[in-house]
Amino acid sequence: MDFASLGLSAPLLKAVAEQGYNTPTPVQQQAIPAIIKGQDVMAAAQTGTGKTAGFTLPVLERLSEKASARSNSVRALVLTPTRELAAQVGESAKRYGCKLPLRTAVVFGGVKINPQMMTLRKGADILVATPGRLLDLFSQNAVHFKQLEILVLDEADRMLDMGFIHDIRKILALLPKRRQNLLFSATFSDPIRSLAKGLVHNPTEISVSPRNATAKTVKQWIVPVDKKQKPALLTQLVIEHNWHQVLVFTRTKHGANRLTRHLEEKGLRAAAIHGNKSQGARTRALSEFKQGATRILVATDIAARGLDIDQLPQVVNFDLPNVPEDYVHRIGRTGRAGSQGQAISLVSADEFRQLSDIERLTKQLLTRRLVDGFEPVHDLPASSLTPRRQRFDKPKKPKPEHRDGQRSKQARLEGGKRVRQNIKGLI
């Protein structure tokens, strides 16, 4: 199957060819024809499956059939959870739509709002936005939705994780009732299905990979190590294996900063991206990492969401995530488009529970490798795929004269007696 068989017009086919793509990915094969037909779509697709082009190309195809957007109006709205993902989707729309007379605009927080308001005066056939900034622009009468034809929720699972559900509901209330709805998510979790009930109508459901599966092209292994030895171990791994492009995940912003300083002190060019960094600093760090000027990019989960890095060979989990699904998202940034990659996790004894949750979720025990000189003092227990037994403690019977939140009369009398005795002993 090629792109020409999916119903795309000549200008889009030419743009796709110029990007060097010949064969559509599974999600593109299923999503593009359905979207062109005007159907609602609900798709589960992991990072690196080509999902962005899977909705960008058919949306451009549908919009090219009618007149352009009027001033301050929007014809297709794409909501994303992060600035980085918004920029990536906007870049994709501009790249594929370069042969069409359509305008794409991108708006997100962390930067001045006035230039975005000026851009929207011309209207936008496709507007890519984060929820908070979109509501700000609407409140200032800078954007209208009367002309809206298509709504896309990209990485809907992450938007729910980040607490955007209230903003999403506010935005949905502002949009025309008659519109095409496209929902893309890494998984079809229960919260996602609940959101979809009030959003998509008789949708075409697409699932291109097993739920919570990891890519077969990614070689996964873990290194048991004491927590204090992790910075030194990471430094040795980078130098010993001569890694030139490494994406490292930490659990916290402060942890990212500390690790970046350590790596810089050891002569390794590193940069951190997280929510406390300005948008300019994050964009600059990502650009230098892609160009090879920065060797190691240290990121938190939220800041890394939507990063589009071709041929990324290594991902390192410096800290294991608290949510096991985030492990799948993290390592999905390597081994993309059929290329080989590896995911290495540095695991200390106090992260055993997170490791067990990840192994049960992905239904595989991760290979363990000890590194000479970094053997842990605190052993990492052996793990198993069998579910943990839940303990159900019997509720204690309340003592006479006892009510929840209130001590019994006898306990109050005894407590008062002890206090008087202690005071007497101090005099």
Short mmCIF file of C-alpha atoms in Angstrom, two decimals:
data_model
loop_
_atom_site.label_atom_id
_atom_site.label_comp_id
_atom_site.label_asym_id
_atom_site.label_seq_id
_atom_site.Cartn_x
_atom_site.Cartn_y
_atom_site.Cartn_z
CA MET A 1 0.00 0.00 0.00
CA ASP A 2 1.19 3.53 -0.80
CA PHE A 3 -0.06 7.02 0.12
CA ALA A 4 -1.73 7.48 -3.28
CA SER A 5 -4.20 4.68 -2.45
CA LEU A 6 -5.40 6.48 0.72
CA GLY A 7 -7.30 9.25 -1.08
CA LEU A 8 -4.81 12.11 -0.73
CA SER A 9 -4.59 14.79 -3.42
CA ALA A 10 -1.53 15.50 -5.58
CA PRO A 11 -0.20 18.47 -3.51
CA LEU A 12 -0.18 16.36 -0.34
CA LEU A 13 1.36 13.36 -2.08
CA LYS A 14 4.13 15.58 -3.38
CA ALA A 15 4.79 17.00 0.09
CA VAL A 16 4.89 13.49 1.59
CA ALA A 17 7.34 12.33 -1.07
CA GLU A 18 9.60 15.33 -0.41
CA GLN A 19 9.79 14.22 3.23
CA GLY A 20 11.09 10.84 2.05
CA TYR A 21 8.06 8.73 3.02
CA ASN A 22 6.81 6.05 0.65
CA THR A 23 4.78 3.57 2.70
CA PRO A 24 2.14 4.62 5.25
CA THR A 25 2.33 3.19 8.75
CA PRO A 26 -0.53 0.99 10.08
CA VAL A 27 -2.20 3.87 11.91
CA GLN A 28 -2.00 6.03 8.78
CA GLN A 29 -3.45 3.25 6.61
CA GLN A 30 -6.52 3.07 8.83
CA ALA A 31 -6.96 6.68 9.99
CA ILE A 32 -6.42 8.65 6.78
CA PRO A 33 -9.30 7.14 4.69
CA ALA A 34 -11.72 7.29 7.64
CA ILE A 35 -10.96 10.94 8.38
CA ILE A 36 -11.20 11.95 4.71
CA LYS A 37 -14.69 10.37 4.65
CA GLY A 38 -15.69 12.63 7.54
CA GLN A 39 -15.95 9.90 10.17
CA ASP A 40 -15.16 10.40 13.85
CA VAL A 41 -12.04 8.46 14.84
CA MET A 42 -10.79 7.09 18.16
CA ALA A 43 -7.22 5.81 17.79
CA ALA A 44 -4.81 4.16 20.23
CA ALA A 45 -1.28 4.65 18.95
CA GLN A 46 2.05 4.84 20.72
CA THR A 47 4.70 7.48 20.18
CA GLY A 48 6.62 6.87 16.97
CA THR A 49 3.81 5.18 15.02
CA GLY A 50 3.24 8.11 12.65
CA LYS A 51 0.01 9.22 14.31
CA THR A 52 0.69 12.96 13.80
CA ALA A 53 0.76 12.55 10.03
CA GLY A 54 -2.15 10.13 10.48
CA PHE A 55 -4.45 13.02 11.34
CA THR A 56 -2.55 16.00 9.85
CA LEU A 57 -2.67 14.75 6.24
CA PRO A 58 -6.42 13.96 6.07
CA VAL A 59 -7.33 17.16 7.96
CA LEU A 60 -5.38 19.16 5.36
CA GLU A 61 -7.16 17.19 2.62
CA ARG A 62 -10.61 18.03 3.98
CA LEU A 63 -9.80 21.69 4.60
CA SER A 64 -8.43 22.14 1.07
CA GLU A 65 -11.90 21.51 -0.35
CA LYS A 66 -13.43 24.72 1.06
CA ALA A 67 -12.66 28.42 1.49
CA SER A 68 -9.98 29.55 3.94
CA ALA A 69 -10.64 30.73 7.49
CA ARG A 70 -11.95 34.23 8.08
CA SER A 71 -10.32 36.74 10.42
CA ASN A 72 -9.91 35.43 14.01
CA SER A 73 -11.64 32.19 12.95
CA VAL A 74 -10.47 28.57 13.09
CA ARG A 75 -11.51 25.65 10.87
CA ALA A 76 -9.61 22.81 12.56
CA LEU A 77 -8.51 22.85 16.20
CA VAL A 78 -5.80 20.51 17.53
CA LEU A 79 -5.47 20.41 21.32
CA THR A 80 -2.20 19.12 22.79
CA PRO A 81 -1.00 18.77 26.41
CA THR A 82 2.43 20.44 26.07
CA ARG A 83 4.17 23.26 24.26
CA GLU A 84 6.68 20.90 22.68
CA LEU A 85 3.99 18.69 21.20
CA ALA A 86 2.06 21.73 19.95
CA ALA A 87 5.19 22.98 18.16
CA GLN A 88 5.80 19.53 16.67
CA VAL A 89 2.22 19.16 15.36
CA GLY A 90 2.29 22.70 13.98
CA GLU A 91 5.56 21.99 12.18
CA SER A 92 4.09 18.81 10.71
CA ALA A 93 0.98 20.63 9.44
CA LYS A 94 3.10 23.35 7.80
CA ARG A 95 5.45 20.80 6.25
CA TYR A 96 2.71 18.66 4.71
CA GLY A 97 0.54 21.63 3.78
CA CYS A 98 3.31 23.58 2.04
CA LYS A 99 1.69 23.03 -1.39
CA LEU A 100 -1.75 24.18 -0.22
CA PRO A 101 -3.10 27.73 0.39
CA LEU A 102 -3.86 26.97 4.05
CA ARG A 103 -2.68 28.78 7.18
CA THR A 104 -1.46 26.99 10.32
CA ALA A 105 -0.96 28.75 13.66
CA VAL A 106 0.45 27.46 16.96
CA VAL A 107 -0.36 28.98 20.36
CA PHE A 108 0.78 27.98 23.85
CA GLY A 109 1.64 29.54 27.18
CA GLY A 110 5.02 30.60 28.49
CA VAL A 111 5.47 33.24 25.78
CA LYS A 112 3.90 36.65 25.09
CA ILE A 113 0.28 36.50 24.00
CA ASN A 114 0.21 39.64 21.78
CA PRO A 115 2.09 38.13 18.81
CA GLN A 116 -0.30 35.17 18.89
CA MET A 117 -3.27 37.54 18.86
CA MET A 118 -1.81 39.32 15.83
CA THR A 119 -1.35 35.98 14.02
CA LEU A 120 -4.95 34.98 14.67
CA ARG A 121 -6.26 38.20 13.13
CA LYS A 122 -5.52 36.60 9.75
CA GLY A 123 -7.49 33.49 10.71
CA ALA A 124 -6.13 29.95 10.93
CA ASP A 125 -7.25 26.95 8.91
CA ILE A 126 -5.47 24.79 11.49
CA LEU A 127 -4.87 26.04 15.02
CA VAL A 128 -2.67 23.92 17.29
CA ALA A 129 -3.08 24.96 20.92
CA THR A 130 -2.59 24.05 24.54
CA PRO A 131 -5.88 24.33 26.49
CA GLY A 132 -4.93 27.12 28.91
CA ARG A 133 -3.60 29.56 26.31
CA LEU A 134 -6.57 28.86 24.01
CA LEU A 135 -9.00 29.87 26.76
CA ASP A 136 -6.94 33.01 27.41
CA LEU A 137 -7.16 33.97 23.74
CA PHE A 138 -10.90 33.29 23.64
CA SER A 139 -11.46 35.44 26.73
CA GLN A 140 -9.74 38.31 24.91
CA ASN A 141 -11.94 37.81 21.85
CA ALA A 142 -8.90 36.86 19.75
CA VAL A 143 -10.34 33.59 18.43
CA HIS A 144 -13.82 32.41 17.34
CA PHE A 145 -15.14 28.93 16.60
CA LYS A 146 -18.20 29.53 14.40
CA GLN A 147 -16.29 28.25 11.37
CA LEU A 148 -14.89 25.18 13.16
CA GLU A 149 -15.23 21.89 11.24
CA ILE A 150 -12.78 19.51 12.94
CA LEU A 151 -11.56 18.95 16.52
CA VAL A 152 -8.49 16.82 17.31
CA LEU A 153 -7.50 15.77 20.83
CA ASP A 154 -3.89 14.61 20.59
CA GLU A 155 -2.38 12.52 23.42
CA ALA A 156 -5.67 12.73 25.27
CA ASP A 157 -4.40 10.39 27.99
CA ARG A 158 -1.65 12.82 28.94
CA MET A 159 -4.10 15.74 28.97
CA LEU A 160 -6.19 13.88 31.53
CA ASP A 161 -3.06 12.99 33.55
CA MET A 162 -2.07 16.66 33.63
CA GLY A 163 -5.47 17.77 34.91
CA PHE A 164 -6.76 19.47 31.74
CA ILE A 165 -10.18 17.83 31.87
CA HIS A 166 -11.92 20.99 33.18
CA ASP A 167 -10.30 23.17 30.49
CA ILE A 168 -11.24 20.61 27.83
CA ARG A 169 -14.87 20.67 28.96
CA LYS A 170 -14.90 24.48 28.84
CA ILE A 171 -13.52 24.41 25.30
CA LEU A 172 -16.00 21.75 24.13
CA ALA A 173 -18.86 23.95 25.37
CA LEU A 174 -17.64 26.76 23.08
CA LEU A 175 -17.49 24.68 19.89
CA PRO A 176 -20.25 24.07 17.30
CA LYS A 177 -22.22 20.88 17.94
CA ARG A 178 -21.82 19.70 14.36
CA ARG A 179 -18.15 18.89 13.82
CA GLN A 180 -15.81 15.98 13.14
CA ASN A 181 -14.04 14.66 16.25
CA LEU A 182 -10.69 12.84 16.31
CA LEU A 183 -9.27 11.44 19.54
CA PHE A 184 -5.72 10.06 19.68
CA SER A 185 -4.34 8.41 22.82
CA ALA A 186 -1.54 6.01 23.76
CA THR A 187 -4.11 3.65 25.31
CA PHE A 188 -7.86 3.17 25.57
CA SER A 189 -7.95 3.46 29.35
CA ASP A 190 -11.25 3.71 31.24
CA PRO A 191 -10.94 7.52 31.70
CA ILE A 192 -10.30 7.89 27.95
CA ARG A 193 -13.37 5.84 27.08
CA SER A 194 -15.40 7.92 29.51
CA LEU A 195 -14.21 11.12 27.79
CA ALA A 196 -14.92 9.63 24.36
CA LYS A 197 -18.57 8.90 25.22
CA GLY A 198 -19.42 12.58 25.19
CA LEU A 199 -17.10 13.46 22.31
CA VAL A 200 -17.02 11.01 19.39
CA HIS A 201 -20.12 9.65 17.65
CA ASN A 202 -20.10 6.15 16.11
CA PRO A 203 -16.32 6.38 15.81
CA THR A 204 -13.98 4.25 13.75
CA GLU A 205 -11.79 2.60 16.40
CA ILE A 206 -8.14 2.05 15.56
CA SER A 207 -5.58 0.22 17.68
CA VAL A 208 -2.22 -0.40 16.04
CA SER A 209 -0.43 -2.12 18.91
CA PRO A 210 -1.35 -4.22 21.92
CA ARG A 211 -2.32 -2.19 24.96
CA ASN A 212 0.77 -1.11 26.93
CA ALA A 213 3.10 -3.14 24.70
CA THR A 214 6.69 -2.04 24.17
CA ALA A 215 8.26 -1.96 20.71
CA LYS A 216 10.12 -5.11 19.68
CA THR A 217 12.90 -2.97 18.21
CA VAL A 218 13.83 -1.65 21.66
CA LYS A 219 16.35 -3.70 23.65
CA GLN A 220 15.51 -3.28 27.35
CA TRP A 221 17.74 -3.98 30.35
CA ILE A 222 18.22 -2.76 33.90
CA VAL A 223 21.24 -2.15 36.11
CA PRO A 224 20.74 -2.76 39.86
CA VAL A 225 22.59 0.05 41.67
CA ASP A 226 22.46 2.02 44.91
CA LYS A 227 20.74 5.38 44.53
CA LYS A 228 23.83 7.44 45.46
CA GLN A 229 25.87 5.71 42.76
CA LYS A 230 23.47 6.47 39.89
CA PRO A 231 25.16 9.71 38.66
CA ALA A 232 28.60 8.07 38.54
CA LEU A 233 27.18 4.95 36.85
CA LEU A 234 25.42 6.98 34.15
CA THR A 235 28.62 8.92 33.51
CA GLN A 236 30.60 5.69 33.09
CA LEU A 237 27.99 4.14 30.77
CA VAL A 238 27.98 7.18 28.48
CA ILE A 239 31.78 7.31 28.28
CA GLU A 240 32.42 3.55 28.14
CA HIS A 241 29.85 2.90 25.38
CA ASN A 242 30.61 6.19 23.61
CA TRP A 243 26.97 7.26 23.55
CA HIS A 244 26.58 10.51 21.60
CA GLN A 245 22.83 11.07 21.93
CA VAL A 246 21.11 10.03 25.16
CA LEU A 247 17.68 11.02 26.48
CA VAL A 248 17.61 10.62 30.28
CA PHE A 249 14.43 10.67 32.38
CA THR A 250 14.29 11.84 35.98
CA ARG A 251 11.27 11.90 38.27
CA THR A 252 11.61 15.54 39.40
CA LYS A 253 12.70 18.94 38.08
CA HIS A 254 15.29 19.36 40.84
CA GLY A 255 16.65 15.89 40.09
CA ALA A 256 17.05 16.88 36.43
CA ASN A 257 18.98 19.99 37.39
CA ARG A 258 21.27 18.13 39.81
CA LEU A 259 22.06 15.42 37.28
CA THR A 260 22.75 17.96 34.54
CA ARG A 261 25.24 19.80 36.77
CA HIS A 262 26.98 16.50 37.63
CA LEU A 263 27.33 15.54 33.95
CA GLU A 264 28.65 18.99 33.01
CA GLU A 265 31.24 18.75 35.80
CA LYS A 266 32.41 15.45 34.31
CA GLY A 267 32.94 17.09 30.92
CA LEU A 268 29.76 15.79 29.27
CA ARG A 269 27.66 18.40 27.45
CA ALA A 270 24.16 18.13 28.96
CA ALA A 271 20.97 20.18 29.20
CA ALA A 272 17.76 19.86 31.23
CA ILE A 273 14.19 20.50 30.13
CA HIS A 274 11.29 20.69 32.58
CA GLY A 275 8.35 22.89 33.56
CA ASN A 276 10.47 25.50 35.35
CA LYS A 277 12.50 26.22 32.21
CA SER A 278 11.35 29.03 29.93
CA GLN A 279 9.99 28.07 26.54
CA GLY A 280 13.02 29.65 24.87
CA ALA A 281 15.42 27.59 26.99
CA ARG A 282 13.50 24.37 26.29
CA THR A 283 13.40 25.02 22.53
CA ARG A 284 17.10 25.86 22.47
CA ALA A 285 18.05 22.74 24.49
CA LEU A 286 16.05 20.47 22.19
CA SER A 287 17.50 22.07 19.05
CA GLU A 288 21.08 21.67 20.28
CA PHE A 289 20.38 18.06 21.25
CA LYS A 290 18.99 17.24 17.80
CA GLN A 291 21.99 18.90 16.14
CA GLY A 292 24.46 16.95 18.30
CA ALA A 293 25.85 19.98 20.12
CA THR A 294 24.37 18.63 23.37
CA ARG A 295 25.17 15.01 24.12
CA ILE A 296 22.69 14.29 26.93
CA LEU A 297 19.17 15.68 27.35
CA VAL A 298 17.77 15.28 30.87
CA ALA A 299 13.98 15.56 31.03
CA THR A 300 10.94 15.05 33.21
CA ASP A 301 7.97 13.11 31.79
CA ILE A 302 5.76 16.12 31.17
CA ALA A 303 8.48 18.20 29.49
CA ALA A 304 9.45 15.29 27.22
CA ARG A 305 5.90 14.57 26.07
CA GLY A 306 5.75 15.05 22.31
CA LEU A 307 9.50 15.24 21.70
CA ASP A 308 10.12 14.23 18.09
CA ILE A 309 13.71 13.03 17.71
CA ASP A 310 14.60 10.85 14.73
CA GLN A 311 16.90 7.86 15.21
CA LEU A 312 17.31 8.31 18.97
CA PRO A 313 19.55 5.38 19.95
CA GLN A 314 19.40 5.45 23.78
CA VAL A 315 16.86 6.21 26.48
CA VAL A 316 17.93 5.96 30.13
CA ASN A 317 15.54 5.82 33.07
CA PHE A 318 17.64 7.47 35.77
CA ASP A 319 14.56 7.18 38.01
CA LEU A 320 11.74 4.74 37.36
CA PRO A 321 8.37 6.46 36.90
CA ASN A 322 5.68 6.12 39.55
CA VAL A 323 3.09 5.34 36.86
CA PRO A 324 4.08 2.19 34.92
CA GLU A 325 2.41 3.40 31.69
CA ASP A 326 4.93 6.26 31.63
CA TYR A 327 7.70 3.68 31.19
CA VAL A 328 6.10 2.63 27.88
CA HIS A 329 5.89 6.27 26.76
CA ARG A 330 9.50 6.93 27.73
CA ILE A 331 11.12 4.04 25.93
CA GLY A 332 8.85 4.56 22.91
CA ARG A 333 11.13 7.44 21.94
CA THR A 334 13.79 5.02 20.72
CA GLY A 335 13.46 2.16 18.23
CA ARG A 336 11.10 4.22 16.07
CA ALA A 337 10.13 3.56 12.46
CA GLY A 338 11.80 0.14 12.54
CA SER A 339 15.20 1.38 13.75
CA GLN A 340 16.98 -0.33 16.65
CA GLY A 341 17.26 1.29 20.07
CA GLN A 342 17.90 0.44 23.67
CA ALA A 343 16.32 1.45 26.97
CA ILE A 344 18.43 1.20 30.13
CA SER A 345 16.97 1.63 33.61
CA LEU A 346 19.10 2.35 36.69
CA VAL A 347 17.14 0.68 39.50
CA SER A 348 17.77 0.98 43.24
CA ALA A 349 16.29 -1.29 45.91
CA ASP A 350 13.67 1.30 46.93
CA GLU A 351 12.29 1.27 43.35
CA PHE A 352 11.47 -2.44 43.39
CA ARG A 353 7.72 -1.83 43.53
CA GLN A 354 7.84 0.45 40.47
CA LEU A 355 9.94 -2.17 38.64
CA SER A 356 7.43 -4.91 39.49
CA ASP A 357 4.52 -2.77 38.27
CA ILE A 358 6.32 -2.10 34.98
CA GLU A 359 7.13 -5.78 34.42
CA ARG A 360 3.55 -6.83 35.12
CA LEU A 361 2.18 -4.14 32.82
CA THR A 362 4.48 -5.08 29.92
CA LYS A 363 4.25 -8.81 30.76
CA GLN A 364 8.01 -9.34 30.68
CA LEU A 365 10.85 -9.62 33.19
CA LEU A 366 13.61 -7.18 32.32
CA THR A 367 17.15 -8.50 31.92
CA ARG A 368 19.46 -7.51 34.80
CA ARG A 369 23.12 -6.62 34.32
CA LEU A 370 25.55 -5.74 37.09
CA VAL A 371 28.29 -3.24 36.25
CA ASP A 372 31.73 -3.82 37.78
CA GLY A 373 32.43 -1.37 40.56
CA PHE A 374 28.74 -0.51 41.00
CA GLU A 375 27.44 -3.68 42.66
CA PRO A 376 24.68 -2.51 45.04
CA VAL A 377 25.05 -2.78 48.82
CA HIS A 378 21.25 -2.94 49.03
CA ASP A 379 20.20 -5.88 46.87
CA LEU A 380 17.35 -5.52 44.39
CA PRO A 381 14.91 -8.39 45.13
CA ALA A 382 14.02 -10.89 42.42
CA SER A 383 10.79 -9.98 40.65
CA SER A 384 7.88 -12.03 39.37
CA LEU A 385 4.97 -11.53 37.00
CA THR A 386 2.47 -13.02 39.45
CA PRO A 387 0.10 -10.42 40.94
CA ARG A 388 0.76 -9.20 44.47
CA ARG A 389 -1.62 -10.48 47.11
CA GLN A 390 -3.79 -7.80 48.60
CA ARG A 391 -4.13 -7.74 52.36
CA PHE A 392 -7.55 -7.07 53.77
CA ASP A 393 -7.24 -6.17 57.44
CA LYS A 394 -10.32 -6.74 59.56
CA PRO A 395 -11.71 -3.50 60.94
CA LYS A 396 -11.11 -3.11 64.63
CA LYS A 397 -14.21 -3.09 66.84
CA PRO A 398 -14.67 0.26 68.57
CA LYS A 399 -14.26 0.26 72.31
CA PRO A 400 -17.26 1.15 74.46
CA GLU A 401 -18.03 4.87 74.58
CA HIS A 402 -15.78 5.36 71.50
CA ARG A 403 -16.88 7.17 68.37
CA ASP A 404 -14.84 7.95 65.23
CA GLY A 405 -12.73 11.05 65.71
CA GLN A 406 -13.27 11.11 69.47
CA ARG A 407 -11.35 9.39 72.26
CA SER A 408 -13.24 7.35 74.83
CA LYS A 409 -13.93 8.83 78.25
CA GLN A 410 -11.45 6.39 79.90
CA ALA A 411 -8.68 7.33 77.40
CA ARG A 412 -9.23 11.04 78.07
CA LEU A 413 -9.05 10.48 81.84
CA GLU A 414 -5.86 8.40 81.55
CA GLY A 415 -4.27 10.94 79.17
CA GLY A 416 -5.04 13.79 81.54
CA LYS A 417 -3.56 11.83 84.48
CA ARG A 418 -0.27 11.25 82.53
CA VAL A 419 -0.01 14.95 81.65
CA ARG A 420 -0.47 15.97 85.32
CA GLN A 421 2.18 13.48 86.40
CA ASN A 422 4.65 14.74 83.77
CA ILE A 423 4.11 18.37 84.79
CA LYS A 424 4.55 17.44 88.47
CA GLY A 425 7.86 15.72 87.65
CA LEU A 426 9.19 18.87 85.92
CA ILE A 427 8.48 21.21 88.85
#
